[in-house]
Coordinates of C-alpha atoms and ligand atoms in Angstrom, one line a residue:
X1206 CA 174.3 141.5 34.5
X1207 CA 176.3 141.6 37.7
X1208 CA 179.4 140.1 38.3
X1209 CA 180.6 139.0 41.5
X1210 CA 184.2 139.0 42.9
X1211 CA 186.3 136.8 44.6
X1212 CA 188.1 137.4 48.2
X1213 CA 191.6 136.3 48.1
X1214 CA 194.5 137.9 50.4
X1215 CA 191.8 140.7 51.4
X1216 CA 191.1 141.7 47.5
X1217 CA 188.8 140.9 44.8
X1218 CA 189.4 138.3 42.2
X1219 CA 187.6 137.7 39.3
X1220 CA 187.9 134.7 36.2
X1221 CA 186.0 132.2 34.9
X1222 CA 182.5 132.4 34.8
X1223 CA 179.7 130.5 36.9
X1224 CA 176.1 131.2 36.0
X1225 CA 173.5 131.4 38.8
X1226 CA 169.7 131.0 38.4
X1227 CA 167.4 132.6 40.3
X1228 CA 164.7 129.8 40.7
X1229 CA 161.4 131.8 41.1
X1230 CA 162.2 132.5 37.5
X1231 CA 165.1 129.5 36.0
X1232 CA 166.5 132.3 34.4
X1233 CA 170.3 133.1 34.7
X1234 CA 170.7 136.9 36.6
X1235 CA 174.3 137.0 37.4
X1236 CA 177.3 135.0 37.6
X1237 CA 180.0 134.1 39.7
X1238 CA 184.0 133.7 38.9
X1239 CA 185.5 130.6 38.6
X1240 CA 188.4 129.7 40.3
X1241 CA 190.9 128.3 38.9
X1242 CA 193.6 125.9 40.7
X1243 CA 196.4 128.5 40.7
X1244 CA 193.6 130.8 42.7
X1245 CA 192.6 128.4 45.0
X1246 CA 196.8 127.9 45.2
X1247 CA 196.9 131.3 46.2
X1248 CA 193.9 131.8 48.5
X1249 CA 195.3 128.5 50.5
X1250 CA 199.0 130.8 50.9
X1251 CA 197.0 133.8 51.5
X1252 CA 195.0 132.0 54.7
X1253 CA 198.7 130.3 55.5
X1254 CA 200.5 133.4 55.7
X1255 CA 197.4 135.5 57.8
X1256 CA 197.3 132.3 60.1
X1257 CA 201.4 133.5 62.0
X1258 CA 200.5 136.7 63.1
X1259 CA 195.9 136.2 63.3
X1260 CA 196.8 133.0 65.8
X1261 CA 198.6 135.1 68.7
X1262 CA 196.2 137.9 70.2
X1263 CA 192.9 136.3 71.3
X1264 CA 192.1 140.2 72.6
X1265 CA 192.5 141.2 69.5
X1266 CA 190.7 139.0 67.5
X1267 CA 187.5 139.0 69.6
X1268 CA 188.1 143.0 68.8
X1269 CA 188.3 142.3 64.9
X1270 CA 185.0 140.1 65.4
X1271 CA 182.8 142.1 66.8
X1272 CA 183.7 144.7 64.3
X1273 CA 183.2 142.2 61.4
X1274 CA 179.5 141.0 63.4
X1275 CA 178.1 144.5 63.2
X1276 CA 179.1 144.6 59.5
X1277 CA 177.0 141.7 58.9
X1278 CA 174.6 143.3 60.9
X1279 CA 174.7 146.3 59.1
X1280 CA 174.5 144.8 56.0
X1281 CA 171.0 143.3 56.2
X1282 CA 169.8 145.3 53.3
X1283 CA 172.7 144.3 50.9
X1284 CA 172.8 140.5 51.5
X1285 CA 169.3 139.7 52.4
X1286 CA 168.0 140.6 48.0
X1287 CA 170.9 138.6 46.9
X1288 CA 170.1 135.4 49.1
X1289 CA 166.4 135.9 47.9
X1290 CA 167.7 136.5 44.3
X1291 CA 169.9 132.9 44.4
X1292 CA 168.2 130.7 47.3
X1293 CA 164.0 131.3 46.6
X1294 CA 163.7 132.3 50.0
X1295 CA 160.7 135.1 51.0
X1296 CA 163.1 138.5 52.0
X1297 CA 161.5 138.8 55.5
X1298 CA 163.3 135.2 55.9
X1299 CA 166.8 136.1 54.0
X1300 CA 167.1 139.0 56.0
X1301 CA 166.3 137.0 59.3
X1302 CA 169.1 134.6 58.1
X1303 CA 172.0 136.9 57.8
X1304 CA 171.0 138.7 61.4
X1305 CA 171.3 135.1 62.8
X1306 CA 174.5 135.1 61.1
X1307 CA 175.6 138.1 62.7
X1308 CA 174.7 137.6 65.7
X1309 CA 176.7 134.0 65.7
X1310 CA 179.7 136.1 65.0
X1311 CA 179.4 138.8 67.9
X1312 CA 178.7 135.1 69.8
X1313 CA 181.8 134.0 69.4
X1314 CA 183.5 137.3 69.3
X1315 CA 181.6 137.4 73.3
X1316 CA 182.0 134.1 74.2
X1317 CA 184.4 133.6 77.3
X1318 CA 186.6 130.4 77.0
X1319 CA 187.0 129.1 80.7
X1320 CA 190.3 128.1 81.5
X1321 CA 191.1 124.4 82.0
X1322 CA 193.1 123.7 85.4
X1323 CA 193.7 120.1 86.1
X1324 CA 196.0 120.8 89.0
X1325 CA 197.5 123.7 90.8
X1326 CA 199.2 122.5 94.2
X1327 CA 202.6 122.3 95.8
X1328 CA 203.4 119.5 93.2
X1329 CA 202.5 120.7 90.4
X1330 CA 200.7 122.3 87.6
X1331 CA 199.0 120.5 84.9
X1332 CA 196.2 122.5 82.2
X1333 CA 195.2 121.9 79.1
X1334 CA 195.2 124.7 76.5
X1335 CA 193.4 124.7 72.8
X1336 CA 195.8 125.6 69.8
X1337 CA 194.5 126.6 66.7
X1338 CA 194.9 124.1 63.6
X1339 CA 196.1 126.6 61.0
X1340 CA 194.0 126.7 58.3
X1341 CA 190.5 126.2 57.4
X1342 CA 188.6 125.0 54.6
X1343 CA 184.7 125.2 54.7
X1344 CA 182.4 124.1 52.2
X1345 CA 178.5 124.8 52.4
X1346 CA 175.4 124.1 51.0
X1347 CA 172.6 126.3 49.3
X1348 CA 170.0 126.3 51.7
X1349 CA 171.3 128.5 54.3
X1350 CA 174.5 129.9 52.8
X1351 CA 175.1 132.7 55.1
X1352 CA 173.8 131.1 58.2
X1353 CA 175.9 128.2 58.0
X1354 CA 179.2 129.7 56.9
X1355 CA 178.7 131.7 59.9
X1356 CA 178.7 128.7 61.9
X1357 CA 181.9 127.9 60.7
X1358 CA 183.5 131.6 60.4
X1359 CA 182.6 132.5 63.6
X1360 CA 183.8 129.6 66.1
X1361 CA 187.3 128.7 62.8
X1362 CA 188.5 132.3 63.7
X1363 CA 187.5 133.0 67.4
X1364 CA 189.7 129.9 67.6
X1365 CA 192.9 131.8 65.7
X1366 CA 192.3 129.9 62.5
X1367 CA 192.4 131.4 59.1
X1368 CA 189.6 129.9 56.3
X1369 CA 189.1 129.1 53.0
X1370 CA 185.6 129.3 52.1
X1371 CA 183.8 127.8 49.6
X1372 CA 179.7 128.3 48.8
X1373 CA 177.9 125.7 46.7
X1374 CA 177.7 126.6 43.2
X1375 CA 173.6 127.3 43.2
X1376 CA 173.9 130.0 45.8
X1377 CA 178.0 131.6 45.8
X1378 CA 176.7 135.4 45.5
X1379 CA 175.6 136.8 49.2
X1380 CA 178.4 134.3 50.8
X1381 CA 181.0 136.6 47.8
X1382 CA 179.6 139.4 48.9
X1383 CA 180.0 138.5 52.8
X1384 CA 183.6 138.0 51.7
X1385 CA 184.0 141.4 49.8
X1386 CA 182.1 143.0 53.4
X1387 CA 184.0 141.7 55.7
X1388 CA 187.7 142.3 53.8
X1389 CA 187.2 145.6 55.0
X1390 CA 187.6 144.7 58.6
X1391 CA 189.5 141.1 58.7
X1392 CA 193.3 140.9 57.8
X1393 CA 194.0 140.3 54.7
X1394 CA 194.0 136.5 54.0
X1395 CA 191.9 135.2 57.1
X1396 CA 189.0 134.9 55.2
X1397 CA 189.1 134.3 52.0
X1398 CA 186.2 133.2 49.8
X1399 CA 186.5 131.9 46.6
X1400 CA 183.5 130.2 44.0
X1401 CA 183.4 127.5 41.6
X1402 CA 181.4 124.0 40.9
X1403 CA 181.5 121.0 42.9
X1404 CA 184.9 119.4 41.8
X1405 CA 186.5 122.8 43.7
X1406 CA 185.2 121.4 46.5
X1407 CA 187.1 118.2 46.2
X1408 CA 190.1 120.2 45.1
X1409 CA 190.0 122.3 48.1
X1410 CA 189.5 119.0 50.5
X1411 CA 192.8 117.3 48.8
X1412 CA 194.6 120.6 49.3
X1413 CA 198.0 119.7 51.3
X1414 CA 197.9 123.0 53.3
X1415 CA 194.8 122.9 55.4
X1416 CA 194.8 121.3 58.4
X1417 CA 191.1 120.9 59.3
X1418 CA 187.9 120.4 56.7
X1419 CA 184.3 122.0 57.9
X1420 CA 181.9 120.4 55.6
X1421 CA 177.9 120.9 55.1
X1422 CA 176.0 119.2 53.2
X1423 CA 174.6 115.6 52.0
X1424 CA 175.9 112.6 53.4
X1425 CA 176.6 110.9 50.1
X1426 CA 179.2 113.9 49.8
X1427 CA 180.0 113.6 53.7
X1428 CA 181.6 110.4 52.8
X1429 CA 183.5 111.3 49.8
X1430 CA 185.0 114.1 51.7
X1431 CA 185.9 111.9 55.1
X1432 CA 187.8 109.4 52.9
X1433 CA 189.6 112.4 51.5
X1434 CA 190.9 114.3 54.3
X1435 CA 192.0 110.7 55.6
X1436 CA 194.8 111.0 53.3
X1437 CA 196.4 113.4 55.4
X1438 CA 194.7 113.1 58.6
X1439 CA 192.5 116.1 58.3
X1440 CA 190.3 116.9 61.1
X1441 CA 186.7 116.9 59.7
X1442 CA 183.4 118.2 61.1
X1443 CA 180.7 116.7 59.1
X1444 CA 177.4 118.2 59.1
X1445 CA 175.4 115.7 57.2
X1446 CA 171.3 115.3 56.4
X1447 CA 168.9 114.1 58.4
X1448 CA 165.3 112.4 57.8
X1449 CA 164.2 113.9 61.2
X1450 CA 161.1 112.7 62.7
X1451 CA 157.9 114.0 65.0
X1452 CA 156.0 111.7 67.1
X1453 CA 152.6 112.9 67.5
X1454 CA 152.0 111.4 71.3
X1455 CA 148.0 110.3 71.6
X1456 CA 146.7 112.8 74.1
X1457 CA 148.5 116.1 71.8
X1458 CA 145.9 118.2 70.8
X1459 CA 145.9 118.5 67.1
X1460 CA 145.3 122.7 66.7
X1461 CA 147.2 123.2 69.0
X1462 CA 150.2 122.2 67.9
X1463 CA 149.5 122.3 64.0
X1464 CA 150.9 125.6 63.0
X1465 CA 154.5 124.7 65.2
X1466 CA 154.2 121.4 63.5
X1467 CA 154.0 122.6 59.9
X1468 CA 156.5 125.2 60.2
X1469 CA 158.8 123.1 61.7
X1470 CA 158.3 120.9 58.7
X1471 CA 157.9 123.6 55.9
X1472 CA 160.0 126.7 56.8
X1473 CA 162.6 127.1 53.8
X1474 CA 160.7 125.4 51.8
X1475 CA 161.1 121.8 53.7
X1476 CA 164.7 122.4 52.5
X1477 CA 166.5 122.1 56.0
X1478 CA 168.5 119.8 57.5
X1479 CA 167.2 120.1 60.9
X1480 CA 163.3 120.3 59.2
X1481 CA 160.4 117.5 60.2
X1482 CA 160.7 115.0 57.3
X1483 CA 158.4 112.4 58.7
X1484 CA 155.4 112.7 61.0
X1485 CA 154.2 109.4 63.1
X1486 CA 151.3 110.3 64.7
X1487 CA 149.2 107.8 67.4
X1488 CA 146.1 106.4 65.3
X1489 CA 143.4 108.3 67.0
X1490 CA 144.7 111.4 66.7
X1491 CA 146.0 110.7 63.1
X1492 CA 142.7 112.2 60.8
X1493 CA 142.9 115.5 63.1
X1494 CA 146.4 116.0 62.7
X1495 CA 146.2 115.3 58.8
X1496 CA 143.5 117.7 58.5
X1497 CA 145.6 120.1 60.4
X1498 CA 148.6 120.0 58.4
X1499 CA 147.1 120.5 55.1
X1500 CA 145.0 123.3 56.3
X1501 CA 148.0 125.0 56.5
X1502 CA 149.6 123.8 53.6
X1503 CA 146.4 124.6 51.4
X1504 CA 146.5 128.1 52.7
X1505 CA 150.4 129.3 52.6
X1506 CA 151.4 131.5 50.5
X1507 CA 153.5 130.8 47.9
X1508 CA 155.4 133.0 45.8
X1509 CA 158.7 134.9 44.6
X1510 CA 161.1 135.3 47.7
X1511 CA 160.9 139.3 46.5
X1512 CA 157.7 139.4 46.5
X1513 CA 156.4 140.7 50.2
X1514 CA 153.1 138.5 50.9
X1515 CA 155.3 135.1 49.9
X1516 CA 155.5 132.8 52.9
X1517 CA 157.3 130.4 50.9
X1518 CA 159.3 130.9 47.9
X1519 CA 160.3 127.9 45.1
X1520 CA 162.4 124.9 45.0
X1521 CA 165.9 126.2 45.5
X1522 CA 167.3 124.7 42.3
X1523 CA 166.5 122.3 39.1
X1524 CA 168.0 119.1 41.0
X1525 CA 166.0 119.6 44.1
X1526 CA 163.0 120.0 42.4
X1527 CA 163.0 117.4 40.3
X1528 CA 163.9 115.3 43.3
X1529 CA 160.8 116.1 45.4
X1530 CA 158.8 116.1 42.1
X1531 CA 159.9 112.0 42.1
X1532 CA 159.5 111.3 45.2
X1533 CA 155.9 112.3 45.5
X1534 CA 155.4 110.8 42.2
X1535 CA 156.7 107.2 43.6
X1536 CA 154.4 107.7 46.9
X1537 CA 151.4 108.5 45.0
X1538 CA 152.1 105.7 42.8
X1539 CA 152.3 103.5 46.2
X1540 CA 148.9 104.3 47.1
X1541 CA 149.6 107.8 49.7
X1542 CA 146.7 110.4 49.0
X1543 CA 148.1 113.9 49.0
X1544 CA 145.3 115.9 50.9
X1545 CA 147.1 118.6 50.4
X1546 CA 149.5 119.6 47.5
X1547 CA 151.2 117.2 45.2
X1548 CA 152.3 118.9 42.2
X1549 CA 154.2 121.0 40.7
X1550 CA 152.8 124.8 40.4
X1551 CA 152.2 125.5 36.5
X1552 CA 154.0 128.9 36.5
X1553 CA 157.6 129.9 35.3
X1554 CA 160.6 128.8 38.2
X1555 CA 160.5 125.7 40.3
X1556 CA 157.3 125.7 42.5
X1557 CA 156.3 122.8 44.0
X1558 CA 153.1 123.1 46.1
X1559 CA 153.3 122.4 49.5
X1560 CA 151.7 118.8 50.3
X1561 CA 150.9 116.5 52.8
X1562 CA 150.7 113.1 52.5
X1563 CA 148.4 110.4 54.4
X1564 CA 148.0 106.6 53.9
X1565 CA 152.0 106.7 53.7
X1566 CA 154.5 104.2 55.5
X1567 CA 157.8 102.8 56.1
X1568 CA 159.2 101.4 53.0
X1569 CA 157.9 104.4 50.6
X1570 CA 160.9 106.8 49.6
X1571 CA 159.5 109.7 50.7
X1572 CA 159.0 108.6 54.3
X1573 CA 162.6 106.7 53.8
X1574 CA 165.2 108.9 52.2
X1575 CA 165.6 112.8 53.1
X1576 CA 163.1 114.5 50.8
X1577 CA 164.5 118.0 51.6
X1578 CA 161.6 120.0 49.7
X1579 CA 158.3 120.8 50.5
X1580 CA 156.4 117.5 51.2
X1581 CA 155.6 115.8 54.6
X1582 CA 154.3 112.7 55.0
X1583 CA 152.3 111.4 58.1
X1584 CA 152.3 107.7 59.1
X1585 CA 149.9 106.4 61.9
X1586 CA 151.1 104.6 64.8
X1587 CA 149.3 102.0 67.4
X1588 CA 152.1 102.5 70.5
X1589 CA 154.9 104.7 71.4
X1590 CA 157.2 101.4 71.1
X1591 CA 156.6 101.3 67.9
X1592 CA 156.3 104.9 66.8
X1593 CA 160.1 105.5 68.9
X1594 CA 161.6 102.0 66.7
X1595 CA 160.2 103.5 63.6
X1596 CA 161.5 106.8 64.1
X1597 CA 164.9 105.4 64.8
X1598 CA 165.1 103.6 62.2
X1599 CA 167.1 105.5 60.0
X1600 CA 170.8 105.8 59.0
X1601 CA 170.5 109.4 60.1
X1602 CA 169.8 110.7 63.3
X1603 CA 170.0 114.9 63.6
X1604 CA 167.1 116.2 64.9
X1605 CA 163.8 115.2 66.4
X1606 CA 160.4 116.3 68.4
X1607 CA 157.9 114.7 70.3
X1608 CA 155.0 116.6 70.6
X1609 CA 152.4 116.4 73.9
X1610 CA 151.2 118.4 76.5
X1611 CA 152.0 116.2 78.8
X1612 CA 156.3 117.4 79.1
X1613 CA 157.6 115.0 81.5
X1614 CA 155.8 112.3 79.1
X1615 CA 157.2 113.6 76.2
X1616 CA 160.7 114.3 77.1
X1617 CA 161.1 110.9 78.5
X1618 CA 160.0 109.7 74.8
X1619 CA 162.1 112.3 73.2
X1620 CA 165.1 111.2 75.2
X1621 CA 164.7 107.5 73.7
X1622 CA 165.4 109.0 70.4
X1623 CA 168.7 108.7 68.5
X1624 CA 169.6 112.3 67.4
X1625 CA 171.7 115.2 68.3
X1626 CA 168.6 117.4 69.3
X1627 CA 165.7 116.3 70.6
X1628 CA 162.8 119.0 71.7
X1629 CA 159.3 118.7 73.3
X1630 CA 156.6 121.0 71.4
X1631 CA 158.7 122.9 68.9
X1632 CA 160.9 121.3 66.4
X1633 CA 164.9 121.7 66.5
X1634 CA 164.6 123.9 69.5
X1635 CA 167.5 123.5 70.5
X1636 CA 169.2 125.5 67.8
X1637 CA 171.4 128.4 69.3
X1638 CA 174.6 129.4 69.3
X1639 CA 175.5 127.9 73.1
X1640 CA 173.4 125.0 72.4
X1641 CA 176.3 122.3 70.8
X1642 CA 174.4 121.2 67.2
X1643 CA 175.8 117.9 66.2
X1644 CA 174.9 114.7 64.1
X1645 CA 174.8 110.9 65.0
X1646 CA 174.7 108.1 63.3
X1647 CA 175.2 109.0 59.5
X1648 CA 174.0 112.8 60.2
X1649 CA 177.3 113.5 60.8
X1650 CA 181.1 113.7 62.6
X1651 CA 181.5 116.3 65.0
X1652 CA 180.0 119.4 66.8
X1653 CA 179.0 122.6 65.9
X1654 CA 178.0 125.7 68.3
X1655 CA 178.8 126.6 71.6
X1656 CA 182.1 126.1 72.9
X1657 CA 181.8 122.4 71.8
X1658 CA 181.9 124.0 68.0
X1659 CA 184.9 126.1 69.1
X1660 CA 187.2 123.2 70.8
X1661 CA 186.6 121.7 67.4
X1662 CA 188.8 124.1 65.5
X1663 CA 191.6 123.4 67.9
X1664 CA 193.5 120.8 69.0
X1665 CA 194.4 120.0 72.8
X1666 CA 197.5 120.4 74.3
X1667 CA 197.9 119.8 77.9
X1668 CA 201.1 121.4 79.7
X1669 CA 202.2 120.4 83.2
X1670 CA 205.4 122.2 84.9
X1671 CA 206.5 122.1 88.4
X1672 CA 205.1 124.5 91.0
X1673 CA 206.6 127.9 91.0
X1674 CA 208.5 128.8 93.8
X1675 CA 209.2 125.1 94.9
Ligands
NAD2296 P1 176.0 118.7 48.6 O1 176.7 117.6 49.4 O2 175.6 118.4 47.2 O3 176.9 120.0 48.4 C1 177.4 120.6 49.6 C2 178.7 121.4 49.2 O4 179.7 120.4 48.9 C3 178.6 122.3 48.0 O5 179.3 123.5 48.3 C4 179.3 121.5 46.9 O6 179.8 122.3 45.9 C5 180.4 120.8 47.7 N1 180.9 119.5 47.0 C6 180.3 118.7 46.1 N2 181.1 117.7 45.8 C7 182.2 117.8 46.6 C8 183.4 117.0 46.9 N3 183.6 115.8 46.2 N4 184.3 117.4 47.8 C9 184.1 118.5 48.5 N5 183.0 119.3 48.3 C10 182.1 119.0 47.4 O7 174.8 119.2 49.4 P2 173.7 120.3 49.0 O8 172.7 119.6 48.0 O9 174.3 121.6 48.7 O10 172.9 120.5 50.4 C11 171.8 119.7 50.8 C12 172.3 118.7 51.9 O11 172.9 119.4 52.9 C13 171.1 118.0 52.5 O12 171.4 116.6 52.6 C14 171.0 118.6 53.9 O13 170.4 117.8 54.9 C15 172.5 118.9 54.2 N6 172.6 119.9 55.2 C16 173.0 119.6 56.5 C17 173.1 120.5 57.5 C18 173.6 120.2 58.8 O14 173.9 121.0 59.6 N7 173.6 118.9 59.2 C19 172.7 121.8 57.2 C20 172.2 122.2 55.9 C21 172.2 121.2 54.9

């Protein structure tokens, strides 16, 4: 069975013993070390020490990066099986993810950081300048390991920062292997990535020695990680869930927007942050757009990520699944129809068939909470008043779409909405690395991407001096 190592100070480190699953089949195929308190100890020093001499040569660094961007990039074919292997998702998918990673990195690596004069003149000279914090610790989730440590990686060390990085427990082995890749080109000890279950996390987070905590994941852990790093007034960037909603707008034609609509909703397996998790749709459209949707749902194929025809692969892990499992469970038992879907697939690993729900409202779980699996339900609404308080009426607020061909229309609905990114036609369009990515509400603290994402691994210093030569 494979074992996995460890990146600490720029070498491999291995101990303890994690199993991972691969969820297509809920068997155990490898496991991941450990780490033990004096490790993470040492990876914390390791980042510390790396930080003095990684902080001074920006030239440098954006030399180092685009080195360590086209080893992602090269490594497609090595980290895209293990992703499949520990996430569920289809290869064509994995493989997309850890390009998108790369390409964040070289990004960054590119990315020209203007120069902030606030005067130049006979009287004086006043800027402001962006130091680096020192070190980083990141924690991530499983449903886009790669992509979203790059997120962090990428914009943590452009800065000058060093990083400690931790994967979640379900899915540590392509983000150990990124680490063991990219030792070969970082210093040693400016990224180090190290693997263990949840109470690492917290142990990392309560660590004296970083300065700054970049956090993905659930909101429920959001919280428990914000009252930590208040201890010691740790920055935080919080990227938090969402229960993201489309508003179907009355004159949207239904087919032509279906297949943009689903995927938006069911790509990764509905495990997103950024995915639809709640469709309102205008009454008279609403049996159209149902029909639509499970259309699609009755007709993608599901499968092993390895496996090359899969569009979509299982539930990423046992939690998950049984989560989505209940919360359709509850709707049906609320009176929601599935047309589409609504059970689990009776075959080995944690399928869940994809499914749609109609007759389904405010006040039901799975329209209410994030249901982060593969389930969508649709909710008729009589006016965009009420479709835009409904949709807002959420503690989250990430993402959103309003859908019509009718753009002006649309955006000026889309702009009423309370979230981060709002797109016309396509759902979390705005997702790039120069667009900034951020949370309100209980979605989050913080930015990600863009220079916005960068300024927040640094704090501000401004610097005035006299004029020279006066
Ligand atoms: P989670 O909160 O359970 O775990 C996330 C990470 O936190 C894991 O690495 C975990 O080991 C670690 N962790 C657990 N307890 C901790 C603690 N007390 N202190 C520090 N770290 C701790 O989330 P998950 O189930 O892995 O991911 C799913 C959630 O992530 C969903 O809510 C989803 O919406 C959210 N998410 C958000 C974004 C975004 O950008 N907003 C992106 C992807 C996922």
């Amino acid at each position: 069975m494979a074992e996995f190592a460890m990146t600490i100070d720029g070498s491999p480190v291995t101990g303890g013993r994690l199993p991972v699953l691969n969820p297509a089949t809920a068997e155990v195929f490898a496991h991941a070390p450990a780490c033990t308190p004096e490790q993470l100890d040492q990876a914390v020093a390791a980042a510390a020490r790396a930080y003095e001499s990684w902080r001074r040569d920006d030239e440098e660094r954006r030399a180092v990066l685009r080195r360590a961007a086209a080893t992602i990039l090269a490594s497609v074919g090595e980290l895209a099986p293990l992703l499949t292997a520990e996430q569920g998702k289809p290869r064509s998918e994995a493989a997309t993810e850890v390009r998108v990673a790369g390409s964040w990195l070289r990004y960054y690596a590119d990315l020209e950081i203007p120069r902030e004069l606030v005067q130049e003149d006979r009287r004086g000279h006043a800027e402001v300048r962006r130091r680096p914090l020192g070190v980083v610790a990141a924690i991530t989730p499983w449903n886009y390991p790669i992509a979203l440590a790059l997120w962090k990686i990428a914009p943590a060390l452009r800065a000058g920062n060093t990083m400690v990085l931790k994967p979640s427990p379900y899915t540590p082995l392509a983000t150990l292997a990124l680490g063991r890749l990219l030792s070969e080109v970082l210093p040693p000890g400016v990224l180090n990535v190290i693997s263990g279950p949840d109470p690492l996390g917290a142990l990392l987070v309560g660590h004296p020695t970083p300065r700054k905590i970049s956090f993905t994941g659930s909101a429920a852990t959001g919280r428990l990680v914000a009252a930590a790093a208040a201890a010691d007034l740790k920055r935080v960037t919080l990227e938090l869930g969402g229960n993201d909603p489309a508003i179907v707008l009355d004159d949207a034609d239904p087919e032509a927007i279906a297949d943009a609509l689903f995927w938006g909703a069911f790509a990764n397996n509905g495990q997103m942050c950024m995915a639809v998790k709640r469709v309102y749709v205008a009454q008279r459209r609403y049996p159209e757009v149902v029909a639509a949707l499970a259309e699609r749902a009755r007709t993608v194929r599901v499968g092993e990520g390895s496996e090359k025809a899969s569009q979509l692969g299982p539930v990423s892990n046992r939690a998950q699944f049984d989560r989505v499992a209940e919360l359709v469970r509850d709707a049906l038992a609320r009176g929601a129809v599935a047309v589409a879907g609504g059970a689990a697939l009776e075959r080995p690993g944690y399928f869940f068939a994809p499914t749609i729900l109609a007759g389904v409202s405010d006040g039901v779980r799975v329209v209410d909470e994030e249901q982060f699996g593969p389930v969508l339900p649709v909710i008729a609404y009589r006016d965009v008043d009420e479709a835009v308080r409904r949709a807002n009426g959420t503690e989250y607020g990430l993402t959103a779409s309003v859908w019509s061909p009718d753009l002006e229309r649309a955006a000026a609905v889309a702009a009423r909405l309370e979230a981060g990114q709002v797109s016309v036609n396509v759902h979390a369009g705005a997702v790039r690395p120069d667009l900034p990515f951020s949370g309100h509400k209980a979605s989050g603290i913080g930015v990600e991407n863009g220079l916005w994402g960068l300024y927040g691994y640094t704090d501000v210093q401004a610097l005035t001096r006299p004029a020279i030569g006066r």
